[in-house]
Amino acid sequence: MAITLILLVLFVPAVTSKGSHSLSLHATYIKGNTLFPEYSYTLMLDDVVLGLFNSKTWTYVPRGNTTDEDNVIDPQHLHTVSKNMYDDFVERWIVMDGGNLTGSLQVHQKMVLCELLNNDKPGQMMTRSASKGLTTDELCYLDGKFYYQGTSYVTQQELEPYLELSKFFHENVYYPACINTLKNYLKKRGNQVNRKVKPRFKLIQKAKLDGESRVSCLATGFYPRHINLTLFRDGQPVSDHEITGGDLLPNDDGTYQMRKSLEISRADTHTYTCSVTHLSLDNKLDIYLEFDHSEPFKSLIPSVLIVLALVLVFGTGLIIYKCRRRRAVIASIKNDYSSACTSEENMDAAS
Ligand SMILES: *[C@@H]1O[C@H](CO)[C@@H](O)[C@H](O)[C@H]1NC(C)=O
Ligand SMILES: *[C@@H]1O[C@H](CO)[C@@H](O)[C@H](O)[C@H]1NC(C)=O
Ligand SMILES: *[C@@H]1O[C@H](CO)[C@@H](O)[C@H](O)[C@H]1NC(C)=O
C-alpha cells in the first residue's frame, strides 16, 4: 500500500499556470526487496507523459505520438542525465542511511522541472528531492538567481561547494538544456497540450436520506485543467467553507473533472446557479438547476434491504472516498509545485 502511494507521487503531472508549459522529470529510487525496478523515471510535458525509463533495461521508451520525435532528445545527453541522477540517488542513500543494508525499504524521489511562460520567456527551473514521501530539499533557479531550501542531511560546510557547483551547472548546462528540450517538445506535441476541450456540466439538486438536500455543480471532460466553478445563492457566490469537493480529478482520457457540492435543507427556497469559466469557453457560462426526483429510499422497502443498501452505499462510498483522497493528494502536490519558486518563504530563505 505504502509503495503504491509513493509511486503514485511519481506520476504527478507537472504544474503550469494557464498558458505556460513545463517539462518535468519524476524519478524514483527504491532500495529494498520489491518487484519495482531500483531506479525509474517519467518524463512529462505539462501533464502528458513523453516517455519512461527504468533501470531493469536501462532504456528510455517514448510514449504516445512519437512521430518525428527522435531528434528531440539527444540519446547521449539522456544517458548522462539518467546516469547522473542514479549516482546522486546512490550517494544520497549512502549518506542518509549509512548504507544500512539491513534497513528496510528506502524510497527516494526527485522531480526536476523547467517552465516556459506564456510569452515564451523561460521561467523557473526547480529540483525537488524527497525521501519516504517527504520533501527534503529544493533547488530553484530563477532569473539568474539560485535558491536553496531544505532539511539538509549534510553540514553547511559540505553543502556550500555542492551549491556552488550546482549553480554553475544550472546556469551553463541544465537550464539551457531543459528549456531547449521543452521548446523542441512543444514543436512536436504543441497540439496535444494546447488543445481545448469543452466541459460538459450540470447543476443538480438531490434529496438525501436524512431529509436534507445536496446541490452539486459538476464539470467533466475538460482540458486544460484550469477551471473556475462557482456556486451562487440568489446571485451571491457561496463561501468556500460551506462547499465540499472542488478537487480536480483526472479522467481516463486525459481530461479532468470537478464537482462542488453544498448541503441545504429540503425547505430551502433560495435560487442556486453555478458558473463555469474555462479556456475552451468564450464566455462565462451559467448553469441552472435540474432536479433529481429519484426518491432516496421508499419506506415500503423492507428494513433488511435498507440495511443492505446502506452497507453497500457505505462500502462503495469509502472506496470512492479513498480514491478521491489519493487524487486530492496528487492535486495538492501539483499546486505546491506551481507556487514553489514564488512563495515569500522561499525568497526569505534565499536572501
Ligand atoms: C539499520 O536499519 C535497521 C532496521 O531499520 C535499524 O534498526 C538500525 O538502527 C539501522 N542502523 C543504522 C546504523 O542506521
Ligand atoms: C503526431 O506528430 C506529428 C508530427 O509533429 C503531427 O504531424 C501529427 O499531427 C501528430 N499526431 C497526433 C495524433 O497528434
Ligand atoms: C479563474 O479565476 C481567476 C481569478 O478571478 C482568474 O485569474 C483565472 O484566470 C480564472 N481561470 C479560468 C480558467 O477562467
PDB file of N, CA, C and O in Angstrom, residues 232-292:
ATOM      1  N   PHE A 232     -23.584  29.885  -6.872  1.00  0.00           N
ATOM      2  CA  PHE A 232     -24.224  31.122  -6.423  1.00  0.00           C
ATOM      3  C   PHE A 232     -25.542  30.835  -5.723  1.00  0.00           C
ATOM      4  O   PHE A 232     -26.299  29.969  -6.151  1.00  0.00           O
ATOM      5  N   ARG A 233     -25.784  31.575  -4.632  1.00  0.00           N
ATOM      6  CA  ARG A 233     -27.073  31.510  -3.945  1.00  0.00           C
ATOM      7  C   ARG A 233     -27.716  32.882  -4.124  1.00  0.00           C
ATOM      8  O   ARG A 233     -27.133  33.887  -3.700  1.00  0.00           O
ATOM      9  N   ASP A 234     -28.838  32.933  -4.797  1.00  0.00           N
ATOM     10  CA  ASP A 234     -29.519  34.200  -5.102  1.00  0.00           C
ATOM     11  C   ASP A 234     -28.539  35.211  -5.707  1.00  0.00           C
ATOM     12  O   ASP A 234     -28.520  36.389  -5.332  1.00  0.00           O
ATOM     13  N   GLY A 235     -27.671  34.738  -6.567  1.00  0.00           N
ATOM     14  CA  GLY A 235     -26.756  35.636  -7.270  1.00  0.00           C
ATOM     15  C   GLY A 235     -25.479  35.971  -6.521  1.00  0.00           C
ATOM     16  O   GLY A 235     -24.590  36.621  -7.062  1.00  0.00           O
ATOM     17  N   GLN A 236     -25.353  35.517  -5.257  1.00  0.00           N
ATOM     18  CA  GLN A 236     -24.137  35.772  -4.483  1.00  0.00           C
ATOM     19  C   GLN A 236     -23.294  34.489  -4.404  1.00  0.00           C
ATOM     20  O   GLN A 236     -23.847  33.422  -4.138  1.00  0.00           O
ATOM     21  N   PRO A 237     -21.985  34.602  -4.620  1.00  0.00           N
ATOM     22  CA  PRO A 237     -21.153  33.398  -4.529  1.00  0.00           C
ATOM     23  C   PRO A 237     -21.262  32.762  -3.135  1.00  0.00           C
ATOM     24  O   PRO A 237     -21.225  33.480  -2.133  1.00  0.00           O
ATOM     25  N   VAL A 238     -21.416  31.475  -3.077  1.00  0.00           N
ATOM     26  CA  VAL A 238     -21.463  30.761  -1.801  1.00  0.00           C
ATOM     27  C   VAL A 238     -20.040  30.667  -1.267  1.00  0.00           C
ATOM     28  O   VAL A 238     -19.110  30.370  -2.024  1.00  0.00           O
ATOM     29  N   SER A 239     -19.865  30.951   0.028  1.00  0.00           N
ATOM     30  CA  SER A 239     -18.491  30.993   0.554  1.00  0.00           C
ATOM     31  C   SER A 239     -17.877  29.582   0.586  1.00  0.00           C
ATOM     32  O   SER A 239     -18.566  28.581   0.739  1.00  0.00           O
ATOM     33  N   ASP A 240     -16.566  29.570   0.448  1.00  0.00           N
ATOM     34  CA  ASP A 240     -15.815  28.316   0.304  1.00  0.00           C
ATOM     35  C   ASP A 240     -16.036  27.326   1.445  1.00  0.00           C
ATOM     36  O   ASP A 240     -16.068  26.126   1.230  1.00  0.00           O
ATOM     37  N   HIS A 241     -16.187  27.859   2.677  1.00  0.00           N
ATOM     38  CA  HIS A 241     -16.264  26.922   3.800  1.00  0.00           C
ATOM     39  C   HIS A 241     -17.577  26.139   3.834  1.00  0.00           C
ATOM     40  O   HIS A 241     -17.688  25.136   4.522  1.00  0.00           O
ATOM     41  N   GLU A 242     -18.571  26.595   3.070  1.00  0.00           N
ATOM     42  CA  GLU A 242     -19.830  25.838   3.010  1.00  0.00           C
ATOM     43  C   GLU A 242     -19.763  24.744   1.949  1.00  0.00           C
ATOM     44  O   GLU A 242     -20.606  23.856   1.901  1.00  0.00           O
ATOM     45  N   ILE A 243     -18.769  24.850   1.093  1.00  0.00           N
ATOM     46  CA  ILE A 243     -18.696  23.967  -0.067  1.00  0.00           C
ATOM     47  C   ILE A 243     -17.824  22.747   0.175  1.00  0.00           C
ATOM     48  O   ILE A 243     -16.781  22.845   0.820  1.00  0.00           O
ATOM     49  N   THR A 244     -18.284  21.613  -0.307  1.00  0.00           N
ATOM     50  CA  THR A 244     -17.431  20.422  -0.249  1.00  0.00           C
ATOM     51  C   THR A 244     -17.022  20.051  -1.670  1.00  0.00           C
ATOM     52  O   THR A 244     -17.665  20.446  -2.621  1.00  0.00           O
ATOM     53  N   GLY A 245     -15.953  19.278  -1.775  1.00  0.00           N
ATOM     54  CA  GLY A 245     -15.460  18.904  -3.103  1.00  0.00           C
ATOM     55  C   GLY A 245     -14.537  19.982  -3.632  1.00  0.00           C
ATOM     56  O   GLY A 245     -13.871  20.667  -2.866  1.00  0.00           O
ATOM     57  N   GLY A 246     -14.512  20.125  -4.930  1.00  0.00           N
ATOM     58  CA  GLY A 246     -13.636  21.127  -5.530  1.00  0.00           C
ATOM     59  C   GLY A 246     -12.272  20.565  -5.894  1.00  0.00           C
ATOM     60  O   GLY A 246     -11.400  21.289  -6.348  1.00  0.00           O
ATOM     61  N   ASP A 247     -12.081  19.243  -5.667  1.00  0.00           N
ATOM     62  CA  ASP A 247     -10.811  18.633  -6.074  1.00  0.00           C
ATOM     63  C   ASP A 247     -10.823  18.395  -7.577  1.00  0.00           C
ATOM     64  O   ASP A 247     -11.836  18.005  -8.129  1.00  0.00           O
ATOM     65  N   LEU A 248      -9.690  18.628  -8.160  1.00  0.00           N
ATOM     66  CA  LEU A 248      -9.554  18.363  -9.591  1.00  0.00           C
ATOM     67  C   LEU A 248      -9.188  16.890  -9.761  1.00  0.00           C
ATOM     68  O   LEU A 248      -8.191  16.445  -9.219  1.00  0.00           O
ATOM     69  N   LEU A 249      -9.998  16.151 -10.506  1.00  0.00           N
ATOM     70  CA  LEU A 249      -9.735  14.724 -10.675  1.00  0.00           C
ATOM     71  C   LEU A 249      -9.496  14.401 -12.148  1.00  0.00           C
ATOM     72  O   LEU A 249     -10.151  14.959 -13.018  1.00  0.00           O
ATOM     73  N   PRO A 250      -8.558  13.492 -12.408  1.00  0.00           N
ATOM     74  CA  PRO A 250      -8.285  13.132 -13.798  1.00  0.00           C
ATOM     75  C   PRO A 250      -9.295  12.109 -14.331  1.00  0.00           C
ATOM     76  O   PRO A 250      -9.737  11.239 -13.587  1.00  0.00           O
ATOM     77  N   ASN A 251      -9.649  12.225 -15.589  1.00  0.00           N
ATOM     78  CA  ASN A 251     -10.428  11.182 -16.274  1.00  0.00           C
ATOM     79  C   ASN A 251      -9.458  10.273 -17.024  1.00  0.00           C
ATOM     80  O   ASN A 251      -8.309  10.641 -17.260  1.00  0.00           O
ATOM     81  N   ASP A 252      -9.945   9.130 -17.450  1.00  0.00           N
ATOM     82  CA  ASP A 252      -9.089   8.167 -18.147  1.00  0.00           C
ATOM     83  C   ASP A 252      -8.539   8.699 -19.467  1.00  0.00           C
ATOM     84  O   ASP A 252      -7.471   8.295 -19.904  1.00  0.00           O
ATOM     85  N   ASP A 253      -9.295   9.589 -20.113  1.00  0.00           N
ATOM     86  CA  ASP A 253      -8.907  10.032 -21.448  1.00  0.00           C
ATOM     87  C   ASP A 253      -8.002  11.268 -21.443  1.00  0.00           C
ATOM     88  O   ASP A 253      -7.827  11.916 -22.470  1.00  0.00           O
ATOM     89  N   GLY A 254      -7.445  11.594 -20.268  1.00  0.00           N
ATOM     90  CA  GLY A 254      -6.532  12.734 -20.211  1.00  0.00           C
ATOM     91  C   GLY A 254      -7.236  14.053 -19.923  1.00  0.00           C
ATOM     92  O   GLY A 254      -6.589  15.082 -19.782  1.00  0.00           O
ATOM     93  N   THR A 255      -8.577  14.032 -19.845  1.00  0.00           N
ATOM     94  CA  THR A 255      -9.305  15.248 -19.471  1.00  0.00           C
ATOM     95  C   THR A 255      -9.505  15.234 -17.958  1.00  0.00           C
ATOM     96  O   THR A 255      -9.048  14.324 -17.267  1.00  0.00           O
ATOM     97  N   TYR A 256     -10.199  16.249 -17.439  1.00  0.00           N
ATOM     98  CA  TYR A 256     -10.373  16.384 -15.996  1.00  0.00           C
ATOM     99  C   TYR A 256     -11.837  16.578 -15.627  1.00  0.00           C
ATOM    100  O   TYR A 256     -12.669  16.876 -16.479  1.00  0.00           O
ATOM    101  N   GLN A 257     -12.115  16.405 -14.345  1.00  0.00           N
ATOM    102  CA  GLN A 257     -13.449  16.692 -13.830  1.00  0.00           C
ATOM    103  C   GLN A 257     -13.359  17.382 -12.485  1.00  0.00           C
ATOM    104  O   GLN A 257     -12.366  17.278 -11.761  1.00  0.00           O
ATOM    105  N   MET A 258     -14.421  18.125 -12.162  1.00  0.00           N
ATOM    106  CA  MET A 258     -14.505  18.774 -10.851  1.00  0.00           C
ATOM    107  C   MET A 258     -15.956  18.836 -10.417  1.00  0.00           C
ATOM    108  O   MET A 258     -16.849  18.989 -11.236  1.00  0.00           O
ATOM    109  N   ARG A 259     -16.162  18.701  -9.118  1.00  0.00           N
ATOM    110  CA  ARG A 259     -17.514  18.772  -8.558  1.00  0.00           C
ATOM    111  C   ARG A 259     -17.466  19.641  -7.302  1.00  0.00           C
ATOM    112  O   ARG A 259     -16.557  19.522  -6.494  1.00  0.00           O
ATOM    113  N   LYS A 260     -18.463  20.527  -7.166  1.00  0.00           N
ATOM    114  CA  LYS A 260     -18.597  21.296  -5.928  1.00  0.00           C
ATOM    115  C   LYS A 260     -20.004  21.113  -5.399  1.00  0.00           C
ATOM    116  O   LYS A 260     -20.962  21.230  -6.160  1.00  0.00           O
ATOM    117  N   SER A 261     -20.107  20.796  -4.118  1.00  0.00           N
ATOM    118  CA  SER A 261     -21.412  20.495  -3.551  1.00  0.00           C
ATOM    119  C   SER A 261     -21.717  21.365  -2.352  1.00  0.00           C
ATOM    120  O   SER A 261     -20.821  21.879  -1.680  1.00  0.00           O
ATOM    121  N   LEU A 262     -23.006  21.490  -2.077  1.00  0.00           N
ATOM    122  CA  LEU A 262     -23.479  22.293  -0.961  1.00  0.00           C
ATOM    123  C   LEU A 262     -24.657  21.562  -0.328  1.00  0.00           C
ATOM    124  O   LEU A 262     -25.569  21.108  -1.028  1.00  0.00           O
ATOM    125  N   GLU A 263     -24.625  21.420   1.003  1.00  0.00           N
ATOM    126  CA  GLU A 263     -25.744  20.780   1.704  1.00  0.00           C
ATOM    127  C   GLU A 263     -26.758  21.864   2.048  1.00  0.00           C
ATOM    128  O   GLU A 263     -26.393  22.903   2.591  1.00  0.00           O
ATOM    129  N   ILE A 264     -28.026  21.616   1.732  1.00  0.00           N
ATOM    130  CA  ILE A 264     -29.064  22.587   2.090  1.00  0.00           C
ATOM    131  C   ILE A 264     -30.237  21.840   2.704  1.00  0.00           C
ATOM    132  O   ILE A 264     -30.334  20.624   2.590  1.00  0.00           O
ATOM    133  N   SER A 265     -31.126  22.576   3.353  1.00  0.00           N
ATOM    134  CA  SER A 265     -32.303  21.904   3.907  1.00  0.00           C
ATOM    135  C   SER A 265     -33.320  21.759   2.786  1.00  0.00           C
ATOM    136  O   SER A 265     -33.330  22.532   1.826  1.00  0.00           O
ATOM    137  N   ARG A 266     -34.186  20.786   2.921  1.00  0.00           N
ATOM    138  CA  ARG A 266     -35.163  20.490   1.870  1.00  0.00           C
ATOM    139  C   ARG A 266     -36.100  21.688   1.683  1.00  0.00           C
ATOM    140  O   ARG A 266     -36.638  21.903   0.602  1.00  0.00           O
ATOM    141  N   ALA A 267     -36.263  22.464   2.758  1.00  0.00           N
ATOM    142  CA  ALA A 267     -37.202  23.593   2.711  1.00  0.00           C
ATOM    143  C   ALA A 267     -36.563  24.849   2.111  1.00  0.00           C
ATOM    144  O   ALA A 267     -37.231  25.861   1.922  1.00  0.00           O
ATOM    145  N   ASP A 268     -35.285  24.780   1.826  1.00  0.00           N
ATOM    146  CA  ASP A 268     -34.542  25.922   1.292  1.00  0.00           C
ATOM    147  C   ASP A 268     -35.205  26.462   0.021  1.00  0.00           C
ATOM    148  O   ASP A 268     -35.487  25.709  -0.903  1.00  0.00           O
ATOM    149  N   THR A 269     -35.452  27.782  -0.003  1.00  0.00           N
ATOM    150  CA  THR A 269     -36.146  28.341  -1.175  1.00  0.00           C
ATOM    151  C   THR A 269     -35.239  29.258  -1.990  1.00  0.00           C
ATOM    152  O   THR A 269     -35.680  29.947  -2.895  1.00  0.00           O
ATOM    153  N   HIS A 270     -33.956  29.307  -1.643  1.00  0.00           N
ATOM    154  CA  HIS A 270     -33.033  30.140  -2.412  1.00  0.00           C
ATOM    155  C   HIS A 270     -32.896  29.622  -3.835  1.00  0.00           C
ATOM    156  O   HIS A 270     -33.170  28.459  -4.110  1.00  0.00           O
ATOM    157  N   THR A 271     -32.428  30.495  -4.711  1.00  0.00           N
ATOM    158  CA  THR A 271     -32.179  30.091  -6.092  1.00  0.00           C
ATOM    159  C   THR A 271     -30.691  29.801  -6.247  1.00  0.00           C
ATOM    160  O   THR A 271     -29.861  30.649  -5.898  1.00  0.00           O
ATOM    161  N   TYR A 272     -30.378  28.619  -6.734  1.00  0.00           N
ATOM    162  CA  TYR A 272     -28.973  28.263  -6.911  1.00  0.00           C
ATOM    163  C   TYR A 272     -28.604  28.226  -8.393  1.00  0.00           C
ATOM    164  O   TYR A 272     -29.361  27.714  -9.214  1.00  0.00           O
ATOM    165  N   THR A 273     -27.442  28.790  -8.689  1.00  0.00           N
ATOM    166  CA  THR A 273     -26.899  28.699 -10.043  1.00  0.00           C
ATOM    167  C   THR A 273     -25.412  28.389  -9.903  1.00  0.00           C
ATOM    168  O   THR A 273     -24.849  28.486  -8.820  1.00  0.00           O
ATOM    169  N   CYS A 274     -24.822  28.029 -11.006  1.00  0.00           N
ATOM    170  CA  CYS A 274     -23.401  27.713 -10.978  1.00  0.00           C
ATOM    171  C   CYS A 274     -22.801  28.345 -12.214  1.00  0.00           C
ATOM    172  O   CYS A 274     -23.441  28.367 -13.275  1.00  0.00           O
ATOM    173  N   SER A 275     -21.592  28.893 -12.097  1.00  0.00           N
ATOM    174  CA  SER A 275     -20.989  29.429 -13.312  1.00  0.00           C
ATOM    175  C   SER A 275     -19.625  28.794 -13.552  1.00  0.00           C
ATOM    176  O   SER A 275     -18.911  28.439 -12.612  1.00  0.00           O
ATOM    177  N   VAL A 276     -19.314  28.629 -14.820  1.00  0.00           N
ATOM    178  CA  VAL A 276     -18.071  27.964 -15.219  1.00  0.00           C
ATOM    179  C   VAL A 276     -17.286  28.883 -16.127  1.00  0.00           C
ATOM    180  O   VAL A 276     -17.842  29.443 -17.079  1.00  0.00           O
ATOM    181  N   THR A 277     -16.017  29.077 -15.829  1.00  0.00           N
ATOM    182  CA  THR A 277     -15.145  29.705 -16.820  1.00  0.00           C
ATOM    183  C   THR A 277     -14.009  28.737 -17.127  1.00  0.00           C
ATOM    184  O   THR A 277     -13.468  28.089 -16.236  1.00  0.00           O
ATOM    185  N   HIS A 278     -13.728  28.623 -18.407  1.00  0.00           N
ATOM    186  CA  HIS A 278     -12.684  27.707 -18.863  1.00  0.00           C
ATOM    187  C   HIS A 278     -12.153  28.241 -20.185  1.00  0.00           C
ATOM    188  O   HIS A 278     -12.887  28.880 -20.942  1.00  0.00           O
ATOM    189  N   LEU A 279     -10.892  27.964 -20.447  1.00  0.00           N
ATOM    190  CA  LEU A 279     -10.219  28.419 -21.657  1.00  0.00           C
ATOM    191  C   LEU A 279     -10.989  28.072 -22.935  1.00  0.00           C
ATOM    192  O   LEU A 279     -10.935  28.787 -23.935  1.00  0.00           O
ATOM    193  N   SER A 280     -11.718  26.957 -22.906  1.00  0.00           N
ATOM    194  CA  SER A 280     -12.440  26.485 -24.098  1.00  0.00           C
ATOM    195  C   SER A 280     -13.742  27.244 -24.310  1.00  0.00           C
ATOM    196  O   SER A 280     -14.386  27.102 -25.340  1.00  0.00           O
ATOM    197  N   LEU A 281     -14.141  28.046 -23.315  1.00  0.00           N
ATOM    198  CA  LEU A 281     -15.419  28.761 -23.413  1.00  0.00           C
ATOM    199  C   LEU A 281     -15.153  30.244 -23.628  1.00  0.00           C
ATOM    200  O   LEU A 281     -14.356  30.840 -22.905  1.00  0.00           O
ATOM    201  N   ASP A 282     -15.817  30.831 -24.596  1.00  0.00           N
ATOM    202  CA  ASP A 282     -15.602  32.250 -24.866  1.00  0.00           C
ATOM    203  C   ASP A 282     -16.090  33.105 -23.711  1.00  0.00           C
ATOM    204  O   ASP A 282     -15.461  34.078 -23.336  1.00  0.00           O
ATOM    205  N   ASN A 283     -17.230  32.725 -23.169  1.00  0.00           N
ATOM    206  CA  ASN A 283     -17.805  33.499 -22.082  1.00  0.00           C
ATOM    207  C   ASN A 283     -18.042  32.626 -20.869  1.00  0.00           C
ATOM    208  O   ASN A 283     -18.059  31.407 -20.975  1.00  0.00           O
ATOM    209  N   LYS A 284     -18.248  33.295 -19.768  1.00  0.00           N
ATOM    210  CA  LYS A 284     -18.660  32.597 -18.560  1.00  0.00           C
ATOM    211  C   LYS A 284     -19.997  31.925 -18.852  1.00  0.00           C
ATOM    212  O   LYS A 284     -20.860  32.504 -19.504  1.00  0.00           O
ATOM    213  N   LEU A 285     -20.167  30.713 -18.390  1.00  0.00           N
ATOM    214  CA  LEU A 285     -21.415  30.001 -18.652  1.00  0.00           C
ATOM    215  C   LEU A 285     -22.185  29.822 -17.359  1.00  0.00           C
ATOM    216  O   LEU A 285     -21.616  29.393 -16.356  1.00  0.00           O
ATOM    217  N   ASP A 286     -23.458  30.189 -17.384  1.00  0.00           N
ATOM    218  CA  ASP A 286     -24.274  29.992 -16.184  1.00  0.00           C
ATOM    219  C   ASP A 286     -25.130  28.746 -16.345  1.00  0.00           C
ATOM    220  O   ASP A 286     -25.720  28.521 -17.393  1.00  0.00           O
ATOM    221  N   ILE A 287     -25.163  27.964 -15.291  1.00  0.00           N
ATOM    222  CA  ILE A 287     -25.904  26.712 -15.339  1.00  0.00           C
ATOM    223  C   ILE A 287     -27.045  26.794 -14.340  1.00  0.00           C
ATOM    224  O   ILE A 287     -26.862  27.270 -13.219  1.00  0.00           O
ATOM    225  N   TYR A 288     -28.216  26.316 -14.756  1.00  0.00           N
ATOM    226  CA  TYR A 288     -29.370  26.359 -13.864  1.00  0.00           C
ATOM    227  C   TYR A 288     -29.724  24.973 -13.373  1.00  0.00           C
ATOM    228  O   TYR A 288     -29.331  23.963 -13.947  1.00  0.00           O
ATOM    229  N   LEU A 289     -30.469  25.001 -12.294  1.00  0.00           N
ATOM    230  CA  LEU A 289     -30.720  23.775 -11.550  1.00  0.00           C
ATOM    231  C   LEU A 289     -31.612  22.774 -12.277  1.00  0.00           C
ATOM    232  O   LEU A 289     -32.623  23.132 -12.856  1.00  0.00           O
ATOM    233  N   GLU A 290     -31.204  21.499 -12.212  1.00  0.00           N
ATOM    234  CA  GLU A 290     -32.065  20.394 -12.635  1.00  0.00           C
ATOM    235  C   GLU A 290     -32.380  19.628 -11.370  1.00  0.00           C
ATOM    236  O   GLU A 290     -31.500  19.424 -10.553  1.00  0.00           O
ATOM    237  N   PHE A 291     -33.611  19.180 -11.243  1.00  0.00           N
ATOM    238  CA  PHE A 291     -33.931  18.391 -10.050  1.00  0.00           C
ATOM    239  C   PHE A 291     -33.788  16.918 -10.344  1.00  0.00           C
ATOM    240  O   PHE A 291     -34.165  16.445 -11.406  1.00  0.00           O
ATOM    241  N   ASP A 292     -33.214  16.228  -9.385  1.00  0.00           N
ATOM    242  CA  ASP A 292     -33.147  14.784  -9.492  1.00  0.00           C
ATOM    243  C   ASP A 292     -34.239  14.269  -8.565  1.00  0.00           C
ATOM    244  O   ASP A 292     -34.114  14.321  -7.352  1.00  0.00           O
TER     245      ASP A 292
END
